[in-house]
CSV table of C-alpha atoms in Angstrom, one decimal:
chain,number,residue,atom,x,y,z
A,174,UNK,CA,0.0,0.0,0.0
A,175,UNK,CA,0.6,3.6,-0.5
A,176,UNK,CA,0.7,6.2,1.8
A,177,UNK,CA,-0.1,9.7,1.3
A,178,UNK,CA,3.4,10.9,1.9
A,179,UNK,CA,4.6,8.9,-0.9
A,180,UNK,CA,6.1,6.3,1.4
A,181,UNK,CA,5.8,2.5,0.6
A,182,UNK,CA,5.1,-0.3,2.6
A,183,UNK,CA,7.3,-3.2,1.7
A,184,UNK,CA,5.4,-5.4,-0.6
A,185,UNK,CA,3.6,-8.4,1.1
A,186,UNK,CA,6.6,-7.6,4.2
A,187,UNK,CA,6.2,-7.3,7.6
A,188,UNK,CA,8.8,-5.9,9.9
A,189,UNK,CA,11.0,-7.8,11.7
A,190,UNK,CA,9.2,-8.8,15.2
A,191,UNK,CA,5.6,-8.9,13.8
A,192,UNK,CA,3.2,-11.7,14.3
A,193,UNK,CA,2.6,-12.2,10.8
A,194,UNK,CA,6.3,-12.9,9.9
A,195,UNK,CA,6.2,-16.9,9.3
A,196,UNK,CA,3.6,-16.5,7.0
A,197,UNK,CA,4.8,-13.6,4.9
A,198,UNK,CA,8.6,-14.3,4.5
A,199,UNK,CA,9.3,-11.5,2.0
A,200,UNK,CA,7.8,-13.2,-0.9
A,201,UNK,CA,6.2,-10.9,-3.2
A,202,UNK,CA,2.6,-12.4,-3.8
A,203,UNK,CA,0.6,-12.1,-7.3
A,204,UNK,CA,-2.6,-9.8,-5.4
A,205,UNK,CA,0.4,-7.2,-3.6
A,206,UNK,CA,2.6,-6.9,-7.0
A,207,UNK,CA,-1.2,-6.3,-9.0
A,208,UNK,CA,-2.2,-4.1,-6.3
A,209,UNK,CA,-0.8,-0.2,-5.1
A,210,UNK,CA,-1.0,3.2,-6.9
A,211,UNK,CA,1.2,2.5,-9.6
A,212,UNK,CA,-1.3,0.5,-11.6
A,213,UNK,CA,-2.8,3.7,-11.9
A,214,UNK,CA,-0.1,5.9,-12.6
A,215,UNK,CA,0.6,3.5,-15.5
A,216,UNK,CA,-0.3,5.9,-18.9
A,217,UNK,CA,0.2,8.7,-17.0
A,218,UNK,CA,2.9,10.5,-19.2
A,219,UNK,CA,4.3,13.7,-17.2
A,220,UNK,CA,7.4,15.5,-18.6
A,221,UNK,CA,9.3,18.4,-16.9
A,222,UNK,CA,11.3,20.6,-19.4
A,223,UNK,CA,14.7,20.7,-19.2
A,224,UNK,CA,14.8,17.7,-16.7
A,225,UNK,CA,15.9,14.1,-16.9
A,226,UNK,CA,12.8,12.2,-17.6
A,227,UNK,CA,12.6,8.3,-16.0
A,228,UNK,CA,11.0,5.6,-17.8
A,229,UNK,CA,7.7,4.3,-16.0
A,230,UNK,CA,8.3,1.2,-14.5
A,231,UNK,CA,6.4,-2.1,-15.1
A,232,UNK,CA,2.8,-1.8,-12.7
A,233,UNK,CA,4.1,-5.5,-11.6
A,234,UNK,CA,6.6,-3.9,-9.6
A,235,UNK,CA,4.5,-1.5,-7.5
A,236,UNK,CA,7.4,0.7,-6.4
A,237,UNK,CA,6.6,3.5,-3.9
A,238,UNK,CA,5.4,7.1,-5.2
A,239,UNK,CA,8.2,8.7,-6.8
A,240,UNK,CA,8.2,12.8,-5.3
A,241,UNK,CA,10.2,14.6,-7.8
A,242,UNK,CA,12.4,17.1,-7.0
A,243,UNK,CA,11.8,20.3,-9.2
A,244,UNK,CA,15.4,21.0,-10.4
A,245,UNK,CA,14.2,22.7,-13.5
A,246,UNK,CA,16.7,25.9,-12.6
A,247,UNK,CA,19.4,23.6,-12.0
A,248,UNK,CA,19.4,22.3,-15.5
A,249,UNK,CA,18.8,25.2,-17.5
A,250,UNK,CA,21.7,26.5,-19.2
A,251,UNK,CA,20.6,29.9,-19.0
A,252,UNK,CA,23.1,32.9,-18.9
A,253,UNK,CA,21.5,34.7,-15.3
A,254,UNK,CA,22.7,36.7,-13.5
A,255,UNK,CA,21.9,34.7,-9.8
A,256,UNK,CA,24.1,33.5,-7.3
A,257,UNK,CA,25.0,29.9,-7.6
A,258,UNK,CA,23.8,28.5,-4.0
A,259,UNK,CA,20.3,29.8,-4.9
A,260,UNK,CA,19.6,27.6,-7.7
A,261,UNK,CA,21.3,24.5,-5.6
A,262,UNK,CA,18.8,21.9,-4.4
A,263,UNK,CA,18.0,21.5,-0.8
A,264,UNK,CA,19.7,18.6,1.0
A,265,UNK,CA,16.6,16.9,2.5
A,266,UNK,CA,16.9,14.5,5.7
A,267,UNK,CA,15.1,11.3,5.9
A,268,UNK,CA,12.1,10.9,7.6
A,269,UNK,CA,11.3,8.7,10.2
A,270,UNK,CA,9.0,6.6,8.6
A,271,UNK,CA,11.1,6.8,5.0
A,272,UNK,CA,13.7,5.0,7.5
A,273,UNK,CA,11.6,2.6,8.7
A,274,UNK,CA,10.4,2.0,5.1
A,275,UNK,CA,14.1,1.4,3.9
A,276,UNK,CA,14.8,-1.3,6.6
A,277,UNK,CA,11.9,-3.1,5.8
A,278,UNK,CA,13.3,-3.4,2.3
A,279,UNK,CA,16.4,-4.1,3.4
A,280,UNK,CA,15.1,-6.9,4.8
A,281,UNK,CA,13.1,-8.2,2.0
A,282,UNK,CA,16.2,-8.1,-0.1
A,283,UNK,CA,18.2,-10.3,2.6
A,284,UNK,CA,15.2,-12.5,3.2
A,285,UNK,CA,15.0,-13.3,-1.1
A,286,UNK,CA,18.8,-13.6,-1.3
A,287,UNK,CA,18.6,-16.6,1.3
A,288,UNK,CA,15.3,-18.1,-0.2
A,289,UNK,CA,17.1,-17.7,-4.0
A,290,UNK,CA,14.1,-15.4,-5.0
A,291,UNK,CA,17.0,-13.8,-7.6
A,292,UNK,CA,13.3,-11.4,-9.0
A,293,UNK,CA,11.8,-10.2,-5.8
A,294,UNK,CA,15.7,-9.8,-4.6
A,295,UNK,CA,16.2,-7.2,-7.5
A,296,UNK,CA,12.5,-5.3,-6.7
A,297,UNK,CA,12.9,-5.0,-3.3
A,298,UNK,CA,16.8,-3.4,-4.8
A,299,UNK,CA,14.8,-0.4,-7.6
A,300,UNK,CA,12.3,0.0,-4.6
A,301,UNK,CA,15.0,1.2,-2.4
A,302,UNK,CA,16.7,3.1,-4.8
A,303,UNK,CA,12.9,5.1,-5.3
A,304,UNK,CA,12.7,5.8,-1.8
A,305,UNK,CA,16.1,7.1,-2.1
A,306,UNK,CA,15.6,9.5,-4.5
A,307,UNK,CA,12.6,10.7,-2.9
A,308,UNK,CA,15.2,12.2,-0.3
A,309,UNK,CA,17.2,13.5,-2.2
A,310,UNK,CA,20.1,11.0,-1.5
A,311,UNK,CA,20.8,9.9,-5.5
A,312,UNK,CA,24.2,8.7,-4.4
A,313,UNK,CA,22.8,6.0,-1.9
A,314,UNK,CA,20.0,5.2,-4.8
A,315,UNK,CA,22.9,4.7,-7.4
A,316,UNK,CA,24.1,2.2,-5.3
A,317,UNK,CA,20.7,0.4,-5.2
A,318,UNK,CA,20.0,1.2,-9.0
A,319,UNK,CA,23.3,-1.0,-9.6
A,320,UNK,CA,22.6,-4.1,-7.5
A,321,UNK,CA,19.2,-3.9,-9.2
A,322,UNK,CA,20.8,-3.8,-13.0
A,323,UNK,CA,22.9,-6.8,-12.0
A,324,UNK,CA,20.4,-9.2,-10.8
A,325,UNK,CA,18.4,-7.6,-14.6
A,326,UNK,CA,21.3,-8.9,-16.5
A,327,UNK,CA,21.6,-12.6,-14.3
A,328,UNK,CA,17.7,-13.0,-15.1
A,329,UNK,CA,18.7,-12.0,-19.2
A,330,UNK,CA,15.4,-8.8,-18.5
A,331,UNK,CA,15.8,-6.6,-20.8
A,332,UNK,CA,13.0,-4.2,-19.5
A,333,UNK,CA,14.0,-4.3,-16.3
A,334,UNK,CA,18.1,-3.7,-17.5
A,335,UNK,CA,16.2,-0.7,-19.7
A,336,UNK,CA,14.5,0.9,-16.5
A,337,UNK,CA,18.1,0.4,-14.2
A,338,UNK,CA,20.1,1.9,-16.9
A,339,UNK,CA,17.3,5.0,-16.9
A,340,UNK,CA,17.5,5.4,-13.5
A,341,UNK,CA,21.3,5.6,-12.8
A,342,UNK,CA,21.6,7.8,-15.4
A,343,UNK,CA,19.0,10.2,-14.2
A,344,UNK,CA,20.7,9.9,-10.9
A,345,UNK,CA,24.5,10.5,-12.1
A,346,UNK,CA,22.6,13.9,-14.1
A,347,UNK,CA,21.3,14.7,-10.6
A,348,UNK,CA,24.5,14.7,-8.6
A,349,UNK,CA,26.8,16.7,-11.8
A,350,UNK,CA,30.2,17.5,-12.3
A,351,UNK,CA,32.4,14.3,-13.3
A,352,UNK,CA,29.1,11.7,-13.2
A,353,UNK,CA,27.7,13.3,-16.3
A,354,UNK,CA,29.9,11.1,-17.7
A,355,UNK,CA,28.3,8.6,-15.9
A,356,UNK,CA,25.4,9.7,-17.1
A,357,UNK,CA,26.4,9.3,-20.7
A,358,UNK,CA,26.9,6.1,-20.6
A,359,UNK,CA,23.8,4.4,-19.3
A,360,UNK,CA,21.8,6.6,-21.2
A,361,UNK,CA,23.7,5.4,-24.6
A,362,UNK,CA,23.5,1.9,-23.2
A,363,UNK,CA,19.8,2.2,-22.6
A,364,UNK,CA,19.3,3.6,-25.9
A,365,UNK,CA,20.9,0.3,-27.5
A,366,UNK,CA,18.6,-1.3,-25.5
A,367,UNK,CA,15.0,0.8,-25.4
A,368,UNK,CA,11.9,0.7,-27.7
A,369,UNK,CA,10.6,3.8,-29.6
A,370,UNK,CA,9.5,5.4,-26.2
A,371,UNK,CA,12.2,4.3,-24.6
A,372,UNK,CA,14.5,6.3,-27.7
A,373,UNK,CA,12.8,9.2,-27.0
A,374,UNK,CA,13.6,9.2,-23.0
A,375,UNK,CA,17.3,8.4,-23.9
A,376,UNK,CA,17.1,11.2,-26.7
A,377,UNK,CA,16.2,13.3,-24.4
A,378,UNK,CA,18.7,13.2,-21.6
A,379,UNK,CA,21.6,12.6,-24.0
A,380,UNK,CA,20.9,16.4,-25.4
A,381,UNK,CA,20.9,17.4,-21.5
A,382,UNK,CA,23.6,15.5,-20.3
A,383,UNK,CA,25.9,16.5,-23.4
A,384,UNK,CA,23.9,20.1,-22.7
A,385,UNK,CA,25.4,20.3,-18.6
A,386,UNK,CA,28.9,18.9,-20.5
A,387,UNK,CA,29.1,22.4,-22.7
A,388,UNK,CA,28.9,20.1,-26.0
A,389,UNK,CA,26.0,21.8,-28.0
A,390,UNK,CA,26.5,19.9,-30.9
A,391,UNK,CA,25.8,16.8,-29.5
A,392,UNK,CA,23.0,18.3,-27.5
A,393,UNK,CA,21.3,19.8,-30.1
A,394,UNK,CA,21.8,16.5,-32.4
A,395,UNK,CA,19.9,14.2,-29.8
A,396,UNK,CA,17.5,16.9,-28.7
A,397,UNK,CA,16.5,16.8,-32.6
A,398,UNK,CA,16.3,13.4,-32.6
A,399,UNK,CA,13.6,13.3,-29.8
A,400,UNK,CA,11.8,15.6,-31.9
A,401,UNK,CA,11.7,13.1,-34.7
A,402,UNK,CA,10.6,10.5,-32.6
A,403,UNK,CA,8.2,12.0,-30.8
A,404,UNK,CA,6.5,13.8,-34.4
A,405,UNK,CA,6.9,9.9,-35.8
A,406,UNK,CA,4.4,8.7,-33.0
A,407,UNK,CA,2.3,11.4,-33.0
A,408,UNK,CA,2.7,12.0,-29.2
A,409,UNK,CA,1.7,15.8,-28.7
A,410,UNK,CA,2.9,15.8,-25.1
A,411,UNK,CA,6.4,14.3,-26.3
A,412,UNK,CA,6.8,17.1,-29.4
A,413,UNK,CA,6.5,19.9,-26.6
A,414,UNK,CA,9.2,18.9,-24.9
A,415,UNK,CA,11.2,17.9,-27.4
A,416,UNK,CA,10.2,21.9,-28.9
A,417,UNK,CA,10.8,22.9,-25.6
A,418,UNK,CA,14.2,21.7,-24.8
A,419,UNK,CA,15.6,21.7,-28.4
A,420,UNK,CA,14.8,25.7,-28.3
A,421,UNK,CA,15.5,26.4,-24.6
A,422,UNK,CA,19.2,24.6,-25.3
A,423,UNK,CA,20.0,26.8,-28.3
A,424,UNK,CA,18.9,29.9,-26.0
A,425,UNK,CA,20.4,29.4,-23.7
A,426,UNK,CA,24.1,28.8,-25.3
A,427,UNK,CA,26.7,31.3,-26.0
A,428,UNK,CA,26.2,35.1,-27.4
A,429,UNK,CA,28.1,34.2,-30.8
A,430,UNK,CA,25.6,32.3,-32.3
A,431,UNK,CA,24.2,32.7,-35.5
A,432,UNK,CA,21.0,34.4,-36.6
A,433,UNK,CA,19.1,31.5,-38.5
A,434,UNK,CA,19.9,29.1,-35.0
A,435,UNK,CA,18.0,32.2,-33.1
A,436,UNK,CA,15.3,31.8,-35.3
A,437,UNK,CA,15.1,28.2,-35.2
A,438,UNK,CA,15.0,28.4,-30.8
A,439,UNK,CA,12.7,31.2,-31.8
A,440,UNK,CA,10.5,28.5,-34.1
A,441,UNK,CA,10.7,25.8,-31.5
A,442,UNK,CA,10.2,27.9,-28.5
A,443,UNK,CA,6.5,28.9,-30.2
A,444,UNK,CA,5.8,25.8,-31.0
A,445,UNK,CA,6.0,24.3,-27.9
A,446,UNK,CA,3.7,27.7,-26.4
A,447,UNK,CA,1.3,26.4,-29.0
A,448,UNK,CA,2.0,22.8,-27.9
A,449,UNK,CA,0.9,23.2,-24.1
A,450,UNK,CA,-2.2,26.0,-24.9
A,451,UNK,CA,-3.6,23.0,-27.1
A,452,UNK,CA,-2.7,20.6,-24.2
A,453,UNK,CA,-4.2,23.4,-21.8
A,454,UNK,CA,-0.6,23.0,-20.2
A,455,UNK,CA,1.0,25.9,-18.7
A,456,UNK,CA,3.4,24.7,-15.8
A,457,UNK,CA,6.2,25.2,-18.6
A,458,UNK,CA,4.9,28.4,-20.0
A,459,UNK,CA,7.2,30.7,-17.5
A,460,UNK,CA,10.7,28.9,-19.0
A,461,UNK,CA,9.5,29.4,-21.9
A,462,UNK,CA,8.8,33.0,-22.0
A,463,UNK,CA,11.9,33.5,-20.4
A,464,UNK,CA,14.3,31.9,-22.9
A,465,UNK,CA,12.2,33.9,-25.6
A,466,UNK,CA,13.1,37.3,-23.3
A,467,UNK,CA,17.0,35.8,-23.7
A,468,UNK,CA,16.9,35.4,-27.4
A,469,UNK,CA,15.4,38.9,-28.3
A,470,UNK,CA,18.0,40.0,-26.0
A,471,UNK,CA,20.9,38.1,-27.8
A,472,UNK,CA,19.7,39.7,-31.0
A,473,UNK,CA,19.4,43.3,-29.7
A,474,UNK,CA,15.4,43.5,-29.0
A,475,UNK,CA,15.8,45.1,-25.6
A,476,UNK,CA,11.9,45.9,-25.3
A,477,UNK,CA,10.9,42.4,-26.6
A,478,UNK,CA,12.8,41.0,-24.0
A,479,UNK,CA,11.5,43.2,-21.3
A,480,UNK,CA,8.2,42.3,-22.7
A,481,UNK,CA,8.8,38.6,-22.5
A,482,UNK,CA,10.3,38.6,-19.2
A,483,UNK,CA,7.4,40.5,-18.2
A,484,UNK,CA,4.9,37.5,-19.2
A,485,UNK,CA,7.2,34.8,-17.9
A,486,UNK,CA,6.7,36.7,-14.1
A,487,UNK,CA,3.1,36.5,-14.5
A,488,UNK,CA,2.7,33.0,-16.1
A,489,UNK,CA,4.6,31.9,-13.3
A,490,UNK,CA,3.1,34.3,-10.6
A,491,UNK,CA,-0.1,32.2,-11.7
A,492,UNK,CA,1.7,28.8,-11.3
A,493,UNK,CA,3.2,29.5,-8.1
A,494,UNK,CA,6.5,29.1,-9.7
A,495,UNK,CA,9.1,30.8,-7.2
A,496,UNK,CA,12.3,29.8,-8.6
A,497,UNK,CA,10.5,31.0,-12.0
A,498,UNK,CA,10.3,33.9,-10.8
A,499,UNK,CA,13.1,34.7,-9.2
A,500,UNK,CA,14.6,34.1,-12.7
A,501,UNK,CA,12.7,36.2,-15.0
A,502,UNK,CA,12.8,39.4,-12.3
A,503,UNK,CA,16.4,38.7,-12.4
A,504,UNK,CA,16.9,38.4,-16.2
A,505,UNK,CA,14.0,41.3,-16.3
A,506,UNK,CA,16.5,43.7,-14.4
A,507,UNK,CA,19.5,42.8,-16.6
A,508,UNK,CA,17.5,43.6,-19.9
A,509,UNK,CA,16.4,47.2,-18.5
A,510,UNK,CA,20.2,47.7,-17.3
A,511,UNK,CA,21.2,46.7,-20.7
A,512,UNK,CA,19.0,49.6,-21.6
A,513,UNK,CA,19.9,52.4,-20.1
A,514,UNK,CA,23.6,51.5,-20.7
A,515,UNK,CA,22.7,52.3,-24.4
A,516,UNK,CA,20.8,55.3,-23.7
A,517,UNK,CA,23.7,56.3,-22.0
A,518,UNK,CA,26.1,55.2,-25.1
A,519,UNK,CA,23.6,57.4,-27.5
A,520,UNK,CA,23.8,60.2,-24.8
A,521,UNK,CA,27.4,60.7,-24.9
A,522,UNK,CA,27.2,59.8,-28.4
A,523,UNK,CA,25.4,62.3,-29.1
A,524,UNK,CA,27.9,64.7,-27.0
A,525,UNK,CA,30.7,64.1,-29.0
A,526,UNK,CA,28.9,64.4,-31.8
A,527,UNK,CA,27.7,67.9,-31.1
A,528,UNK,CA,31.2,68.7,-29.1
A,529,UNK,CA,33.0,67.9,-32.8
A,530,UNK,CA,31.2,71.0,-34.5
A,531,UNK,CA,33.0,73.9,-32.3
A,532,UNK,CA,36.8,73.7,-32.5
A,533,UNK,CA,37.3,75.7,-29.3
A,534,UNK,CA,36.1,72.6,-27.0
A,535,UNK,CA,39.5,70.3,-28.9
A,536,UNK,CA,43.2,71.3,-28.1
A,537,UNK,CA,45.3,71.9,-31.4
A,538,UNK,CA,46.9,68.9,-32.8
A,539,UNK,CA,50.8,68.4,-31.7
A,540,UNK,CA,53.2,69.7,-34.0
A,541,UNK,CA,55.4,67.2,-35.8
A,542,UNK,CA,59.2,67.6,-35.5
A,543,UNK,CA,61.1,68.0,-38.4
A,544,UNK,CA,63.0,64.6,-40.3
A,545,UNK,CA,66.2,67.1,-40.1
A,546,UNK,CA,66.6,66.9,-36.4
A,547,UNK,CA,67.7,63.4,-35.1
A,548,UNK,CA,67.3,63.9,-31.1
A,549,UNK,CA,65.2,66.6,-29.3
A,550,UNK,CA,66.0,67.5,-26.0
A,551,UNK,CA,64.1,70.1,-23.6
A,552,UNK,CA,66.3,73.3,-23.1
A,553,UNK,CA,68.1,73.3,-19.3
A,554,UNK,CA,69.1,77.3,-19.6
A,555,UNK,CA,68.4,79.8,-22.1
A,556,UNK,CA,72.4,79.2,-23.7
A,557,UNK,CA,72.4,76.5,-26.4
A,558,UNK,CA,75.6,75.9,-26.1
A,559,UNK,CA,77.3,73.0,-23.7
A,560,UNK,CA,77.7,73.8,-20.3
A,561,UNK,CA,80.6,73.3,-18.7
A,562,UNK,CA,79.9,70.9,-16.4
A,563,UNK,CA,78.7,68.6,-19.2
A,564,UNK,CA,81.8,69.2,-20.7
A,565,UNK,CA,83.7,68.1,-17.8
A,566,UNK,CA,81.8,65.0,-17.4
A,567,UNK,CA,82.5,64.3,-21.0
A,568,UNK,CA,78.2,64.5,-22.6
A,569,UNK,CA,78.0,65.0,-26.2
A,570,UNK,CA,77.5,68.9,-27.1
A,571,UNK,CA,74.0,69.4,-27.8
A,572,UNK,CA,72.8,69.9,-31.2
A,573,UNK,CA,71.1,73.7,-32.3
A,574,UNK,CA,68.1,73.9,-33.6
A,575,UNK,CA,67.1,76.1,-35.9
A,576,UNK,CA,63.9,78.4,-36.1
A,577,UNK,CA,63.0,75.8,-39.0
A,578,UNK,CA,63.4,72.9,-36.3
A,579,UNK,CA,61.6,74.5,-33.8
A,580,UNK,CA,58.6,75.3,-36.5
């Protein structure tokens, strides 16, 4: 069963102690792995923009509610101007039941090893690795994600081995720095190893991962093939993200690129807008907005930015979107900085300008020497002759000028 904190009881488990423990030794039965709330969840198909997405798991395996973090800010790629530490994810402790939950699994897991249950072994393995997550702790869940993928690849499932691979490479994209390479890896392997859905997820958080890495190229290649496969199987849901994250990645790169890759962010950016209205979708609505406000503002539309970072405040006002927020105000100011600094430019443009008319307000040009004289020295008495204490020191005699030199 599932409770409404998005804990998990251990399936068909009881903890250590209880009456009931001889006759449920860990064994997962047919009505607990049919039953739970992930039967329900199963069709469900929820994407977050410019987040890792995770496969959805078989309904068999009646893991506990996933609670995602929202981590949007920390993977967009967006040029802000934001200290660091306020787009880093809380570090959340473990509850007390979330502990209780994980020791009951633990035990499962032990319980199946000794019975040679090699199946319920690996689910009671993923489960962990869910509550895990749900904490926050992805390096703990890695570790459960990777005893899980072993006892996939001893039982020859391929599903299952597809779901592990998704899950530690979500996890590596979560923790950053040197595991994105991590990350890489199990999302190439899962693409070897997924079905056209399953393409689309690996698609996805290739063009992030290689995003996070600063290789556009590559991001930009896979993020266009998610587009291809999502507009091959129809799936509306999938082609918005896809539009979302193929234009929010070129947006968000460096100032030098060209104009027609504007255009095309610009395109995709639009059609994704479109996209979620149709859908009736407007959680994303705020990112969107704002990378728009950063590509006007790459091409020199200072009052189309304003005007989109304007809309991406209230979108997300209406959303509850803090972080959202936070972002646009900040990227809002920046644009009416970058404003007034060329009004100021033009001012003082201007100024010069009108300064260059009246040649009383410039000093006269310096007078050029002539090609006759080969050294010029600044006069030390009104004589042009040597003195004699240069003499007696031995200086070379000065040379005259004449009124022709001096002219």
């Amino acid at each position: 069963t599932t409770s409404t904190d998005g804990m998990s009881l251990p399936l068909a488990a009881v903890r250590p102690g209880s009456p009931a423990k001889s006759a449920r030794s860990g064994i997962l039965s047919a009505r607990a792995q049919s039953a739970g709330s992930a039967s329900s969840r199963r069709g469900e198909t929820s994407y977050h923009v410019k987040s890792p997405q995770r496969l959805e798991e078989d309904p068999s395996i009646n893991s506990p509610r996933r609670i995602e973090i929202d981590d949007t800010m920390t993977f967009s790629k967006t040029p802000i101007r934001m200290p660091p530490d306020m787009l880093s994810l809380p570090k959340l402790d473990v509850p007390p039941k979330a502990k209780r939950t994980l020791r009951d699994y633990e035990f499962i897991a032990q319980a199946c090893r000794r019975a040679g249950l090699l199946k319920q072994e690996g689910l009671a393995y993923y489960n962990t690795g869910v509550l895990w997550d749900n904490v926050g702790q992805y390096s703990k869940a890695v570790q459960s994600y990777e005893k899980y993928l072993a006892v996939c690849r001893r039982l020859n499932d391929t599903a299952g081995e597809a779901v592990a691979l998704n899950a530690l490479g979500v996890d590596y994209q979560h923790l950053g720095g040197q595991f994105l390479y991590n990350a890489v890896q199990c999302h190439q392997r899962h693409l070897s190893l997924a079905d056209v859905h399953g393409k689309f997820i690996a698609h996805c958080n290739l063009g992030l991962a290689y995003a996070a890495l600063n290789q556009p190229e590559k991001a930009g290649l896979h993020h266009r093939l998610a587009l291809r496969v999502a507009v091959h199987t129809s799936n509306v849901a999938a082609e918005s993200l896809a539009c979302a994250n193929l234009g929010m990645s070129a947006a968000g790169g460096a100032g030098t690129a060209a104009v027609t890759e504007d255009e095309a962010a610009r395109a995709c950016l639009e059609r994704h807008l479109a996209l979620c209205s149709t859908m009736r979708d407007s959680n994303s609505h705020g990112l969107a907005y704002n990378h728009l406000g950063l590509i006007a503002a790459k091409t020199g539309d200072i009052e189309e930015a304003q005007r989109c970072f304007r809309q991406a405040v209230m979108v997300a006002a209406s959303n509850n979107q803090h972080d959202v927020i936070k972002l646009a105000k900040c990227n809002l100011g920046a644009a009416a900085a970058d404003a007034k600094f060329d009004a100021s430019l033009a001012e003082v443009s201007r100024t010069l300008a009108a300064s260059a008319v009246s040649p009383t307000l410039h000093p006269p040009p310096p007078r050029l020497m002539s090609s006759r004289t080969t050294t010029y020295q600044p006069f030390s008495s009104p004589s042009m002759s040597q003195t004699p204490a240069a003499a007696a020191v031995g200086s070379p005699p000065r040379s005259r000028m004449t009124l022709s030199d001096r002219t």
